[in-house]
């Protein structure tokens, strides 16, 4: 049996962090059903708030990166299953810690088993199901998410998701007539909560400085520095 130990704490802040990590490990080993908020990027505050024990559905990998970036940047380990076009450079730009990210790009027919196994040990699991997810499959992972204090992000529909997010409109910057380099992606993102409530927001995924920002934040920059961003349809 291999036992992983924590480094010796140098100060009170490190000791507190170590205690919290030990508590999380105990919860995972005991399979205690818990649910608590996880860090969510400020740019997504008006759309969704992440919590453990829940599942979220998005329509493309970029939104999955934005969702996982909050927990990942705060120290959570993540996994990405079945998303062969997952862009590492883009994910890092969103704030995903690649050193704490496990990639399984081609799980094949074993995607459900792989996702379940990773939920046992990691806090955030992103998965792209190769086919329609059945109620039974969703229920199987839902129970595991609650027991292991983890959350799931599906690139594609997921039964009984806490929230569903999709991009309704997109505008790109930096592209000329058939040439140029994409420098920004402005999107109208919609979110449908499990309660039936709908929310919308204009977000840059990312802006020309490669950071995630709300449209209001970028518009303020444009007002101060006219011509910095050129909007191209």
Tab-separated table of C-alpha atoms in Angstrom:
chain	number	residue	atom	x	y	z
A	1	UNK	CA	0.000	0.000	0.000
A	2	UNK	CA	1.419	3.351	-1.035
A	3	UNK	CA	0.846	6.273	1.308
A	4	UNK	CA	1.275	9.830	0.073
A	5	UNK	CA	2.360	12.239	2.769
A	6	UNK	CA	1.973	15.987	2.908
A	7	UNK	CA	5.033	18.251	3.063
A	8	UNK	CA	6.015	19.760	6.400
A	9	UNK	CA	4.146	23.032	6.856
A	10	UNK	CA	6.297	26.135	7.189
A	11	UNK	CA	3.682	28.438	8.673
A	12	UNK	CA	0.117	28.571	9.985
A	13	UNK	CA	-1.341	29.180	6.536
A	14	UNK	CA	0.341	26.073	5.133
A	15	UNK	CA	-0.758	24.017	8.157
A	16	UNK	CA	-4.374	25.080	7.578
A	17	UNK	CA	-4.119	24.161	3.895
A	18	UNK	CA	-2.683	20.762	4.837
A	19	UNK	CA	-5.511	20.121	7.292
A	20	UNK	CA	-8.104	20.973	4.649
A	21	UNK	CA	-6.447	18.658	2.150
A	22	UNK	CA	-6.359	15.842	4.721
A	23	UNK	CA	-10.066	16.328	5.401
A	24	UNK	CA	-10.808	16.058	1.684
A	25	UNK	CA	-8.806	12.846	1.475
A	26	UNK	CA	-10.684	11.371	4.436
A	27	UNK	CA	-14.022	12.277	2.827
A	28	UNK	CA	-12.958	10.568	-0.381
A	29	UNK	CA	-11.786	7.405	1.373
A	30	UNK	CA	-14.960	7.202	3.452
A	31	UNK	CA	-17.230	7.999	0.515
A	32	UNK	CA	-19.037	10.623	2.564
A	33	UNK	CA	-21.756	12.383	0.575
A	34	UNK	CA	-20.987	16.092	0.616
A	35	UNK	CA	-21.716	19.156	-1.479
A	36	UNK	CA	-20.026	22.526	-1.299
A	37	UNK	CA	-19.234	25.441	-3.607
A	38	UNK	CA	-16.148	25.386	-5.780
A	39	UNK	CA	-14.334	28.457	-7.120
A	40	UNK	CA	-16.023	29.841	-10.244
A	41	UNK	CA	-14.335	32.341	-12.535
A	42	UNK	CA	-15.714	35.858	-11.909
A	43	UNK	CA	-16.556	36.153	-15.611
A	44	UNK	CA	-19.114	33.353	-15.120
A	45	UNK	CA	-20.691	34.703	-11.926
A	46	UNK	CA	-23.848	35.837	-13.681
A	47	UNK	CA	-24.338	32.455	-15.326
A	48	UNK	CA	-23.427	29.618	-13.004
A	49	UNK	CA	-21.998	28.750	-9.597
A	50	UNK	CA	-20.150	25.444	-9.347
A	51	UNK	CA	-20.678	22.981	-6.544
A	52	UNK	CA	-19.559	19.448	-5.884
A	53	UNK	CA	-21.942	16.545	-6.350
A	54	UNK	CA	-23.411	18.156	-9.494
A	55	UNK	CA	-23.055	17.787	-13.260
A	56	UNK	CA	-22.898	20.551	-15.877
A	57	UNK	CA	-23.414	20.362	-19.639
A	58	UNK	CA	-21.758	22.596	-22.246
A	59	UNK	CA	-21.885	22.611	-26.023
A	60	UNK	CA	-18.159	22.974	-26.714
A	61	UNK	CA	-14.726	22.446	-25.111
A	62	UNK	CA	-14.076	26.184	-24.658
A	63	UNK	CA	-16.915	26.487	-22.156
A	64	UNK	CA	-15.695	23.358	-20.377
A	65	UNK	CA	-12.279	25.018	-20.000
A	66	UNK	CA	-13.890	28.130	-18.549
A	67	UNK	CA	-15.832	26.075	-16.000
A	68	UNK	CA	-12.913	23.911	-14.917
A	69	UNK	CA	-10.492	26.852	-14.722
A	70	UNK	CA	-11.889	28.108	-11.406
A	71	UNK	CA	-11.374	24.904	-9.396
A	72	UNK	CA	-8.175	24.037	-11.285
A	73	UNK	CA	-6.622	27.431	-10.615
A	74	UNK	CA	-7.463	27.025	-6.933
A	75	UNK	CA	-5.574	23.740	-6.721
A	76	UNK	CA	-8.092	21.038	-7.647
A	77	UNK	CA	-6.976	18.123	-9.810
A	78	UNK	CA	-8.925	17.670	-13.052
A	79	UNK	CA	-9.323	15.096	-15.794
A	80	UNK	CA	-10.456	15.418	-19.407
A	81	UNK	CA	-11.903	12.256	-20.925
A	82	UNK	CA	-12.736	11.717	-24.585
A	83	UNK	CA	-12.060	15.301	-25.723
A	84	UNK	CA	-9.397	14.662	-28.365
A	85	UNK	CA	-9.472	18.298	-29.557
A	86	UNK	CA	-8.911	19.723	-26.079
A	87	UNK	CA	-6.480	22.607	-26.646
A	88	UNK	CA	-3.827	22.683	-23.937
A	89	UNK	CA	-2.580	26.168	-24.800
A	90	UNK	CA	-6.096	27.571	-24.752
A	91	UNK	CA	-6.887	25.799	-21.476
A	92	UNK	CA	-3.765	27.214	-19.841
A	93	UNK	CA	-4.763	30.674	-21.045
A	94	UNK	CA	-8.153	30.254	-19.398
A	95	UNK	CA	-6.438	29.440	-16.099
A	96	UNK	CA	-6.396	25.627	-16.108
A	97	UNK	CA	-3.373	24.217	-14.249
A	98	UNK	CA	-1.990	21.679	-16.726
A	99	UNK	CA	0.297	20.176	-14.073
A	100	UNK	CA	-2.853	19.075	-12.231
A	101	UNK	CA	-4.754	17.886	-15.300
A	102	UNK	CA	-5.022	14.266	-16.487
A	103	UNK	CA	-5.843	13.695	-20.171
A	104	UNK	CA	-7.511	10.554	-21.535
A	105	UNK	CA	-8.249	11.590	-25.141
A	106	UNK	CA	-9.322	8.180	-26.477
A	107	UNK	CA	-11.121	6.100	-23.818
A	108	UNK	CA	-13.188	4.237	-26.431
A	109	UNK	CA	-16.178	2.265	-25.193
A	110	UNK	CA	-14.784	2.362	-21.662
A	111	UNK	CA	-15.426	6.104	-21.273
A	112	UNK	CA	-17.970	5.632	-18.489
A	113	UNK	CA	-15.703	3.340	-16.469
A	114	UNK	CA	-12.756	5.686	-16.966
A	115	UNK	CA	-14.799	8.703	-15.861
A	116	UNK	CA	-16.083	6.828	-12.797
A	117	UNK	CA	-12.569	5.782	-11.793
A	118	UNK	CA	-11.263	9.334	-12.130
A	119	UNK	CA	-14.153	10.753	-10.089
A	120	UNK	CA	-12.939	8.520	-7.246
A	121	UNK	CA	-9.631	10.374	-7.045
A	122	UNK	CA	-10.031	13.778	-8.726
A	123	UNK	CA	-12.406	16.648	-8.042
A	124	UNK	CA	-13.277	17.834	-11.570
A	125	UNK	CA	-13.895	15.477	-14.488
A	126	UNK	CA	-14.669	16.701	-18.006
A	127	UNK	CA	-16.079	14.091	-20.370
A	128	UNK	CA	-17.374	14.013	-23.929
A	129	UNK	CA	-19.766	11.050	-24.224
A	130	UNK	CA	-19.480	9.299	-27.611
A	131	UNK	CA	-23.247	8.712	-27.720
A	132	UNK	CA	-26.448	9.724	-25.974
A	133	UNK	CA	-26.140	9.280	-22.215
A	134	UNK	CA	-28.836	7.115	-20.666
A	135	UNK	CA	-30.615	7.874	-17.411
A	136	UNK	CA	-28.939	4.832	-15.857
A	137	UNK	CA	-25.441	5.990	-16.848
A	138	UNK	CA	-26.072	9.480	-15.518
A	139	UNK	CA	-27.467	8.155	-12.236
A	140	UNK	CA	-24.437	5.924	-11.790
A	141	UNK	CA	-22.028	8.835	-12.006
A	142	UNK	CA	-24.316	11.206	-10.117
A	143	UNK	CA	-24.173	8.981	-7.044
A	144	UNK	CA	-20.413	8.795	-7.318
A	145	UNK	CA	-20.095	12.575	-7.621
A	146	UNK	CA	-21.972	13.074	-4.354
A	147	UNK	CA	-20.000	10.419	-2.526
A	148	UNK	CA	-16.606	11.594	-3.755
A	149	UNK	CA	-17.202	15.337	-3.428
A	150	UNK	CA	-16.519	15.908	-7.134
A	151	UNK	CA	-18.233	17.526	-10.112
A	152	UNK	CA	-18.650	16.544	-13.741
A	153	UNK	CA	-18.658	18.707	-16.874
A	154	UNK	CA	-20.086	17.090	-19.981
A	155	UNK	CA	-19.242	18.350	-23.461
A	156	UNK	CA	-22.651	17.417	-24.790
A	157	UNK	CA	-26.030	16.898	-23.167
A	158	UNK	CA	-26.274	15.245	-19.743
A	159	UNK	CA	-29.488	14.102	-18.033
A	160	UNK	CA	-30.509	16.166	-15.008
A	161	UNK	CA	-27.577	18.569	-15.306
A	162	UNK	CA	-27.412	21.314	-12.688
A	163	UNK	CA	-26.906	23.834	-15.509
A	164	UNK	CA	-26.608	23.734	-19.289
A	165	UNK	CA	-24.478	26.338	-21.039
A	166	UNK	CA	-24.191	27.037	-24.751
A	167	UNK	CA	-22.972	29.752	-27.105
A	168	UNK	CA	-25.739	31.437	-29.067
A	169	UNK	CA	-23.694	33.975	-31.033
A	170	UNK	CA	-19.985	34.449	-31.726
A	171	UNK	CA	-17.878	37.311	-32.991
A	172	UNK	CA	-14.164	36.997	-33.744
A	173	UNK	CA	-11.506	39.699	-33.823
A	174	UNK	CA	-8.127	39.816	-35.522
A	175	UNK	CA	-9.280	38.252	-38.801
A	176	UNK	CA	-8.863	40.146	-42.046
A	177	UNK	CA	-10.355	39.173	-45.393
A	178	UNK	CA	-9.293	35.559	-45.534
A	179	UNK	CA	-6.165	36.072	-43.483
A	180	UNK	CA	-4.898	37.160	-40.095
A	181	UNK	CA	-4.642	35.669	-36.615
A	182	UNK	CA	-7.610	35.295	-34.287
A	183	UNK	CA	-7.002	37.504	-31.253
A	184	UNK	CA	-10.379	37.460	-29.522
A	185	UNK	CA	-13.694	35.641	-29.314
A	186	UNK	CA	-16.775	37.476	-28.096
A	187	UNK	CA	-19.703	35.193	-27.342
A	188	UNK	CA	-23.254	35.450	-26.093
A	189	UNK	CA	-23.460	32.603	-23.597
A	190	UNK	CA	-26.793	31.272	-22.379
A	191	UNK	CA	-27.323	29.151	-19.273
A	192	UNK	CA	-30.384	27.103	-18.361
A	193	UNK	CA	-30.524	26.135	-14.690
A	194	UNK	CA	-32.184	22.971	-13.424
A	195	UNK	CA	-34.892	25.216	-11.941
A	196	UNK	CA	-35.850	26.360	-15.434
A	197	UNK	CA	-34.349	29.813	-14.962
A	198	UNK	CA	-32.416	31.147	-17.939
A	199	UNK	CA	-29.462	33.529	-17.834
A	200	UNK	CA	-27.454	35.272	-20.561
A	201	UNK	CA	-24.125	37.081	-20.642
A	202	UNK	CA	-21.721	38.604	-23.163
A	203	UNK	CA	-18.255	37.166	-22.539
A	204	UNK	CA	-14.887	37.286	-24.260
A	205	UNK	CA	-13.456	33.746	-24.551
A	206	UNK	CA	-10.827	35.229	-24.589
A	207	UNK	CA	-10.294	38.933	-25.251
A	208	UNK	CA	-7.321	40.161	-27.278
A	209	UNK	CA	-5.128	40.081	-24.149
A	210	UNK	CA	-5.849	36.311	-23.935
A	211	UNK	CA	-7.832	36.750	-20.711
A	212	UNK	CA	-11.443	35.848	-20.030
A	213	UNK	CA	-13.450	39.013	-19.552
A	214	UNK	CA	-17.034	40.195	-19.591
A	215	UNK	CA	-18.054	42.353	-22.555
A	216	UNK	CA	-18.528	45.318	-20.223
A	217	UNK	CA	-14.917	45.095	-19.067
A	218	UNK	CA	-13.599	45.106	-22.632
A	219	UNK	CA	-15.975	47.870	-23.727
A	220	UNK	CA	-14.544	50.070	-20.982
A	221	UNK	CA	-11.042	49.431	-22.315
A	222	UNK	CA	-12.148	50.294	-25.856
A	223	UNK	CA	-13.645	53.572	-24.655
A	224	UNK	CA	-10.358	54.458	-23.005
A	225	UNK	CA	-8.203	53.213	-25.915
A	226	UNK	CA	-10.221	53.581	-29.163
A	227	UNK	CA	-9.213	51.224	-31.944
A	228	UNK	CA	-7.665	48.604	-29.670
A	229	UNK	CA	-10.271	46.021	-30.642
A	230	UNK	CA	-11.706	45.776	-34.126
A	231	UNK	CA	-14.959	43.897	-34.232
A	232	UNK	CA	-15.303	41.639	-37.240
A	233	UNK	CA	-18.422	39.633	-38.022
